[in-house]
Short mmCIF file of C-alpha atoms in Angstrom, two decimals:
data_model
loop_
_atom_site.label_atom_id
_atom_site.label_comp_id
_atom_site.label_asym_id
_atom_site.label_seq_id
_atom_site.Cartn_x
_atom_site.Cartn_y
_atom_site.Cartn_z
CA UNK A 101 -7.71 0.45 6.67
CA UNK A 102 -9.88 3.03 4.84
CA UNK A 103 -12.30 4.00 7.01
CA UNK A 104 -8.56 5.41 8.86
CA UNK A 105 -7.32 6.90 5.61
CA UNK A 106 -10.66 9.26 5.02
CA UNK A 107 -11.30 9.85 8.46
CA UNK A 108 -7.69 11.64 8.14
CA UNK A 109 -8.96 12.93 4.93
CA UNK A 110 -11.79 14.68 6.32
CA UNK A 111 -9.23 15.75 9.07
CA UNK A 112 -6.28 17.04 6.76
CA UNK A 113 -9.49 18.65 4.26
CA UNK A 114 -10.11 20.87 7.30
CA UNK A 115 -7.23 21.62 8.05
CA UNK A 116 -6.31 22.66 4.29
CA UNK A 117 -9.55 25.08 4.51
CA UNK A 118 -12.83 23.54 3.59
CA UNK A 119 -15.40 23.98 5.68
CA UNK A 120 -16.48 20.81 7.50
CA UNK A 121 -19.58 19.60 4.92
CA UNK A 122 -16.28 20.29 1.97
CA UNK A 123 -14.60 18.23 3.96
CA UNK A 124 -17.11 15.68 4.74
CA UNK A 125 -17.67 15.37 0.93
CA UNK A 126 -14.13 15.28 0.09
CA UNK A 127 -13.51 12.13 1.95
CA UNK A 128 -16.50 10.60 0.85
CA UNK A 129 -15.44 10.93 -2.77
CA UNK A 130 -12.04 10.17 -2.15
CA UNK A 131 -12.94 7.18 -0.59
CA UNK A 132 -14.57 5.99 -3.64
CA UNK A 133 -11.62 6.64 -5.57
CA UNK A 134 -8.72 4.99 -3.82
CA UNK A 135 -9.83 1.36 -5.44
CA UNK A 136 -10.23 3.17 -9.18
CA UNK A 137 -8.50 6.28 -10.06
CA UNK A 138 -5.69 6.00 -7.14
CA UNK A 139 -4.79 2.34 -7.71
CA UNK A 140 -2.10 2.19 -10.30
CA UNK A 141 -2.95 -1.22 -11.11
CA UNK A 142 -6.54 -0.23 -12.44
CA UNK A 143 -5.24 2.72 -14.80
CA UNK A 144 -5.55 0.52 -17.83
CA UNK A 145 -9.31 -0.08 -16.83
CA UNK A 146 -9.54 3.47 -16.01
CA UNK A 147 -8.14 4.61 -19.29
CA UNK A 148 -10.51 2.55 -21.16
CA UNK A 149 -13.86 2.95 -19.60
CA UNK A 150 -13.66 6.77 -18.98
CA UNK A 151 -11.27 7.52 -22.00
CA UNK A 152 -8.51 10.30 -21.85
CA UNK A 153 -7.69 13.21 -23.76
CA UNK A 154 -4.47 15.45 -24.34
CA UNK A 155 -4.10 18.70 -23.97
CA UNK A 156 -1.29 21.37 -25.08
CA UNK A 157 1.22 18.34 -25.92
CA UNK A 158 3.58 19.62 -28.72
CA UNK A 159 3.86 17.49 -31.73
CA UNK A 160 7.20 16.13 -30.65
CA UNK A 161 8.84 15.49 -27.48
CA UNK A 162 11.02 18.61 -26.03
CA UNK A 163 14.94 17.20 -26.50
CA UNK A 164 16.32 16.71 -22.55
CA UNK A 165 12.86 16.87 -21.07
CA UNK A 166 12.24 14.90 -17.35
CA UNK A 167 8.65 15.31 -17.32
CA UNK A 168 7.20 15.69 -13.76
CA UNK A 169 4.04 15.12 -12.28
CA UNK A 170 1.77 14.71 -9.18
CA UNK A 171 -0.21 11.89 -7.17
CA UNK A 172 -3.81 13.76 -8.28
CA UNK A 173 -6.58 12.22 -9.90
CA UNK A 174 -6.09 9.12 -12.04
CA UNK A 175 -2.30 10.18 -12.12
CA UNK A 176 -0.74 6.99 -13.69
CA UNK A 177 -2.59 7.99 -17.24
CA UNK A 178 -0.26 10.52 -17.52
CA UNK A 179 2.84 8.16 -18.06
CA UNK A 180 0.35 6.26 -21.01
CA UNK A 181 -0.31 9.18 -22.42
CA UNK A 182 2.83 10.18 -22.86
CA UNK A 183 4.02 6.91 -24.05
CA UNK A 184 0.74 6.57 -26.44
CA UNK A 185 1.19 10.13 -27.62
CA UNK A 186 4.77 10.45 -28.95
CA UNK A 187 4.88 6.38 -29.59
CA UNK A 188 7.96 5.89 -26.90
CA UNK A 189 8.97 3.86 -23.78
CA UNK A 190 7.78 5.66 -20.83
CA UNK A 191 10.69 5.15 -18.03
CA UNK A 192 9.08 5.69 -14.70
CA UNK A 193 10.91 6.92 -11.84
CA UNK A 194 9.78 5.69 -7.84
CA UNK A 195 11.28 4.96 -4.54
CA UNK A 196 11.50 1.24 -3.51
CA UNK A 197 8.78 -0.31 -3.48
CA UNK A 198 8.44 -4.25 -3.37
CA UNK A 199 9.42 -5.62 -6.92
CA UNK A 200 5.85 -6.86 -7.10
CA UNK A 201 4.36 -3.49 -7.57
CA UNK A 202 6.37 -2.30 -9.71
CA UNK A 203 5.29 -5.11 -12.07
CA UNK A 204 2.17 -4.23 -11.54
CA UNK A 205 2.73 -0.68 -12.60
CA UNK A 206 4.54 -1.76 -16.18
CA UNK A 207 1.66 -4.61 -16.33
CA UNK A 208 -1.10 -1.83 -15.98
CA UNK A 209 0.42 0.61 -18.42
CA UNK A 210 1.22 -2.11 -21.15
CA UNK A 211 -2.69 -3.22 -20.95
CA UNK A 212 -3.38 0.27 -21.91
CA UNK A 213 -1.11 0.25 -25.36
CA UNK A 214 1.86 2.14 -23.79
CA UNK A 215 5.29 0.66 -23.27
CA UNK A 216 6.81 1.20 -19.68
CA UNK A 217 10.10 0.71 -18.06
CA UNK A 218 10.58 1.29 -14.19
CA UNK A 219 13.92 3.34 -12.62
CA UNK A 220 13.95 2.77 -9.08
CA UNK A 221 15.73 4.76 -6.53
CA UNK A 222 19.05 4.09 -6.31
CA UNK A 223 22.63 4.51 -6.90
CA UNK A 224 22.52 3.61 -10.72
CA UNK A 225 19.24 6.31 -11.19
CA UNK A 226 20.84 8.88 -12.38
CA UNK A 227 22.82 6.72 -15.14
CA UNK A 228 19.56 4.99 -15.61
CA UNK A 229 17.80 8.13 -16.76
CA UNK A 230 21.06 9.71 -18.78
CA UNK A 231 20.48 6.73 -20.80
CA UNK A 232 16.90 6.68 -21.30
CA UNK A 233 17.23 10.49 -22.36
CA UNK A 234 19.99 9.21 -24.84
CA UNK A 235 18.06 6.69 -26.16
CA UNK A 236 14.96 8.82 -27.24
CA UNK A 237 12.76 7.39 -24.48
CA UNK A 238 10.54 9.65 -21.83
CA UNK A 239 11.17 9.72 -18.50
CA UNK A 240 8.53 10.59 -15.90
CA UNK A 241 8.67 11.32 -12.15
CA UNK A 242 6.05 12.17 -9.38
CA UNK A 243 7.18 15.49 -7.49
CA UNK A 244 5.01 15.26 -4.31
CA UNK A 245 5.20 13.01 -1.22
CA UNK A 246 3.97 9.30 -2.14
CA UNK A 247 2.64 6.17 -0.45
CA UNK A 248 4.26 5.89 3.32
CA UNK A 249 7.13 8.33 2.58
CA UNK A 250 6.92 10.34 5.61
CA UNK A 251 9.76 13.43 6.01
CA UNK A 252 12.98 12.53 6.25
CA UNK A 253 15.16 14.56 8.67
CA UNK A 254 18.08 15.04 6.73
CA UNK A 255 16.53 15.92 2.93
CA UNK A 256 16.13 19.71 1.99
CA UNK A 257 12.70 20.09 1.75
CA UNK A 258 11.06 23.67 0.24
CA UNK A 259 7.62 24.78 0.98
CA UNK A 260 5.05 26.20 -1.52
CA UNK A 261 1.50 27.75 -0.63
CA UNK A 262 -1.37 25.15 -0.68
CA UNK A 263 -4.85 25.88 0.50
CA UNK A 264 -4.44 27.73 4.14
CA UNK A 265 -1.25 26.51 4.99
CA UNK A 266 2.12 25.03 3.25
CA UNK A 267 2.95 21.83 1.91
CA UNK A 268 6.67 20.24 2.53
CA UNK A 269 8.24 19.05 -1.14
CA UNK A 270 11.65 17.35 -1.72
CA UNK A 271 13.75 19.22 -3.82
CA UNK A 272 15.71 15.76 -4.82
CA UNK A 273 13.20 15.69 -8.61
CA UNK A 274 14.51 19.18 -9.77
CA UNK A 275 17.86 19.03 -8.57
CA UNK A 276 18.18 16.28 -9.99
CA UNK A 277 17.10 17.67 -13.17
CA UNK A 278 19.78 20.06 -13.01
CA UNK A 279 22.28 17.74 -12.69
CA UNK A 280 21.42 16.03 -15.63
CA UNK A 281 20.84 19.36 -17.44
CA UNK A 282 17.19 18.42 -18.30
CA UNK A 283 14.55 20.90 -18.46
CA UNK A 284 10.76 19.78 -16.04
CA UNK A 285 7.95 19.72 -17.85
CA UNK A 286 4.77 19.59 -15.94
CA UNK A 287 1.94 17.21 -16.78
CA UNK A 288 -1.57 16.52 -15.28
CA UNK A 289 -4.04 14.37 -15.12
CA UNK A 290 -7.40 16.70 -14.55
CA UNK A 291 -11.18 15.36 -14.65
CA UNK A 292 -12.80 16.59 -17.27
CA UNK A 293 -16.39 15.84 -19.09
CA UNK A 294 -17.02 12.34 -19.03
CA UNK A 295 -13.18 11.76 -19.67
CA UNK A 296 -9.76 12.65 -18.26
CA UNK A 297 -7.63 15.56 -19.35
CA UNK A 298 -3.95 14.95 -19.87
CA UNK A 299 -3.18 18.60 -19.63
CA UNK A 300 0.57 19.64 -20.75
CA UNK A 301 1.50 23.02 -18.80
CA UNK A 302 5.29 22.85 -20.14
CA UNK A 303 8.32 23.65 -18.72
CA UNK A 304 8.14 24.99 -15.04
CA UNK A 305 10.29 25.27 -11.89
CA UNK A 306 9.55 23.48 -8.54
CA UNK A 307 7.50 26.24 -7.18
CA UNK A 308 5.27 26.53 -9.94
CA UNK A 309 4.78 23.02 -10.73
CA UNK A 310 2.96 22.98 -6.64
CA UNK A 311 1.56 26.25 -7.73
CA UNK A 312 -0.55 25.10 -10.90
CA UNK A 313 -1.18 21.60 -8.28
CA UNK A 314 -2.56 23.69 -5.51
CA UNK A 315 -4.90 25.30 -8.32
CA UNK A 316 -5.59 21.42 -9.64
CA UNK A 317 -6.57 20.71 -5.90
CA UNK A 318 -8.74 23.75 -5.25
CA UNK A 319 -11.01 22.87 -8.05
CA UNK A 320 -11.31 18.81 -7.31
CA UNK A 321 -9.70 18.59 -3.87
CA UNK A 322 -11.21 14.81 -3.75
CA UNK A 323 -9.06 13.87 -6.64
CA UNK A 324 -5.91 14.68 -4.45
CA UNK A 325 -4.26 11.35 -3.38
CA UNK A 326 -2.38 12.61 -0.54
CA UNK A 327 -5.03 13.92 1.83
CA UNK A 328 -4.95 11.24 3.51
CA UNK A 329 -0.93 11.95 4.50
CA UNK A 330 -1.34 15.61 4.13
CA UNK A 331 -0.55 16.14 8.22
CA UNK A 332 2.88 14.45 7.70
CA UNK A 333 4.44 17.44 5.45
CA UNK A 334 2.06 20.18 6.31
CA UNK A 335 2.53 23.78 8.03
CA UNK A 336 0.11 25.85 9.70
CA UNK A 337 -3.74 25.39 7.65
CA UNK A 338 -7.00 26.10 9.82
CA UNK A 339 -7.33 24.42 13.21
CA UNK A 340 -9.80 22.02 13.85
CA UNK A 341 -10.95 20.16 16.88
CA UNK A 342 -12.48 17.76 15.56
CA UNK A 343 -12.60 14.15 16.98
CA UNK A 344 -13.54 11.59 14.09
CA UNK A 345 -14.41 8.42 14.99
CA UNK A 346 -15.29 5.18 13.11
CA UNK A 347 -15.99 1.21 13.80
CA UNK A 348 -13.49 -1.46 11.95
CA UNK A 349 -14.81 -5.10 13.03
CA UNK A 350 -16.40 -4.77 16.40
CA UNK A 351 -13.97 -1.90 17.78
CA UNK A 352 -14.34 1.72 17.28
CA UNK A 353 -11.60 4.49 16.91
CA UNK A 354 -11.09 7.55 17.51
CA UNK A 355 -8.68 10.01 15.76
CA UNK A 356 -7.71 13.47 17.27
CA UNK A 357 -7.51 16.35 14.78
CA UNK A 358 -4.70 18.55 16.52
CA UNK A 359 -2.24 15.93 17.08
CA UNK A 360 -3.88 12.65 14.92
CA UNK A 361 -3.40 10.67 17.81
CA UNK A 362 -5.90 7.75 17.26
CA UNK A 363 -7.20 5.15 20.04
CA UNK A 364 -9.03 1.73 20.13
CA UNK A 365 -11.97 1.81 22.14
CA UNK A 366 -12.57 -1.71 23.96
CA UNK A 367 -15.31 -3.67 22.81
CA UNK A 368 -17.66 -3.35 25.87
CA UNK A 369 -17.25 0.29 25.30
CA UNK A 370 -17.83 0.16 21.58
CA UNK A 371 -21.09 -2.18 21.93
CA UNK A 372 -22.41 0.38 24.34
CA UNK A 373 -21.48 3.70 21.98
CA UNK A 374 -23.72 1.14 19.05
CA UNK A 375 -26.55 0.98 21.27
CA UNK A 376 -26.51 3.87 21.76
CA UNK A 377 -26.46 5.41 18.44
CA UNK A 378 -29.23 3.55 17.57
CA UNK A 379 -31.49 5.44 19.82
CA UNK A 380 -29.73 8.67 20.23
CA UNK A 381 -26.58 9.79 18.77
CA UNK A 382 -26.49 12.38 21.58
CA UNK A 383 -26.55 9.57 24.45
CA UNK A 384 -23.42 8.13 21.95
CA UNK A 385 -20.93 11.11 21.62
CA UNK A 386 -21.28 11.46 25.32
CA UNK A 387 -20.16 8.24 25.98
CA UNK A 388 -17.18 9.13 23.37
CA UNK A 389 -15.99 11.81 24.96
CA UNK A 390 -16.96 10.29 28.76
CA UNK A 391 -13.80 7.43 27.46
CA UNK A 392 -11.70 10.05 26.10
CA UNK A 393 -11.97 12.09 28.92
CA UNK A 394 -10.86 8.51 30.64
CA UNK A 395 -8.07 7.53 28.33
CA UNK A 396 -6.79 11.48 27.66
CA UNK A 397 -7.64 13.56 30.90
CA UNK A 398 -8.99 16.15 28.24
CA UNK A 399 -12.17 17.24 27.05
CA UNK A 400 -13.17 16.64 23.76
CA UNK A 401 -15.93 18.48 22.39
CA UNK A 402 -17.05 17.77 18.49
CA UNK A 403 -17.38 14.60 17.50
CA UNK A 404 -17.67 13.50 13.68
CA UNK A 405 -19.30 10.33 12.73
CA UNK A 406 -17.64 7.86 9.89
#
């Protein structure tokens, strides 16, 4: 449902600090991206038409490196480019998702010229990636919340400055890491002049991996994936009042900024708020918040239009 996913966008962009045509913009462009630089299963497209480029990579792999990065920009060219740069199996690290997808994922990178091997989450992931270590390969792992993953009560989570308030990360990645005795090596996928930028920062700790991220995110905040779950794992930020609201078939939502409750306006209602709007958009939003006023008992005040 993307008209859902950028309306929180535009929601969670406020909330992070741009003002509200930023934020308007943001969503916009991240819309646009979620079927081409977000989907995982495009990146070989991606790579080709738009072309990549490294940056700062050494020569040769660092001995007992997990490299790390982020869901930002067209993020799954990072694990190509490592696997294209240093001619190696890319082992990529994710939750559990359906065995479909991740067939997608190794389908994707292998159209692009890379070789790639998914470790899922589980009880043999640790051994899995001891072994791909040993065996020369590169091992790569996303460090920020992904797809659906909403907090989890009982994991130790740390936060880290990001915009104007603080994002929630795992610590699981780096402790991992530690474990294993392998150093984190940050790597980024960045827009850049008519191509990507594989940009290799090095070796960094869990706080400044998010710091150098939150910089990423200030310059191109529509190339960050997780706006659109940003509320989940996300302390303090601006406040916003916003109500967005947007039509999916012949229903239209509404989604509350303070609390992201969201309702379903009935259809009567919905072909009256259309009418409306196509005389005067002020006759509209007071029919909005006339049925939120119904549904909530509150007053509801600014009303955004998707």
């Amino acid at each position: 449902m993307n008209k859902l996913r950028t309306s929180l966008v535009y929601l969670n962009a406020k909330r992070y600090g741009l003002a509200e045509a930023e934020a308007r913009q943001c969503a916009a462009r991240w819309g646009r991206h979620i079927d081409t630089l977000f989907d995982q299963a495009a990146a070989d497209k991606v790579a080709q038409e738009c072309g990549l480029r490294t940056v700062g990579f050494p020569d040769v792999p660092t001995p007992g490196t997990l490299y790390v990065t982020a869901h930002f920009s067209a993020y799954t060219l990072v694990s190509i480019a490592l696997s294209r740069h240093y001619n190696r199996t890319i082992y990529i690290v994710v939750g559990t998702p359906p065995a479909e997808f991740e067939q997608t994922i190794v389908d994707s990178v292998t159209r692009a010229g890379a070789r790639a091997v998914i470790i899922r989450s589980n009880f043999s992931m640790l051994k899995n990636i001891r072994n791909a270590i040993d065996e020369g390969s590169l091992v790569v792992s996303l460090i920020d919340v992904p797809w659906h993953r909403l907090i989890i009560p009982t994991r130790d989570y740390s936060r880290f400055d990001f915009g104007a308030g603080q994002i929630g990360a795992s610590k699981s990645i780096f402790s991992m890491a530690e474990r294993l005795g392998l150093k984190t090596c940050f790597v980024l996928c960045e827009p850049g002049d008519g191509q990507f930028r594989i940009v290799h920062y090095g070796e960094m700790s869990q706080a400044r991996c998010f710091e150098t991220l939150a910089e990423a995110v200030a310059r191109h905040p529509d190339h960050f994936e997780r706006f659109c779950e940003l509320h989940a794992y996300y302390d303090g930020g601006r406040r916003t009042d916003d109500i967005v609201t947007f039509t999916v078939g012949e229903n239209r939502y509404c989604v509350r900024a303070w609390d992201y409750k969201s309702w379903k306006l009935s259809k009567s209602v919905s072909a009256a708020i259309e009418t409306a709007l196509g005389a005067d958009e002020t006759e509209a939003t007071g029919l909005i918040r006339s049925e939120l006023q119904r549904l909530t008992d509150c007053a509801h005040e600014q009303i955004v239009y998707f």
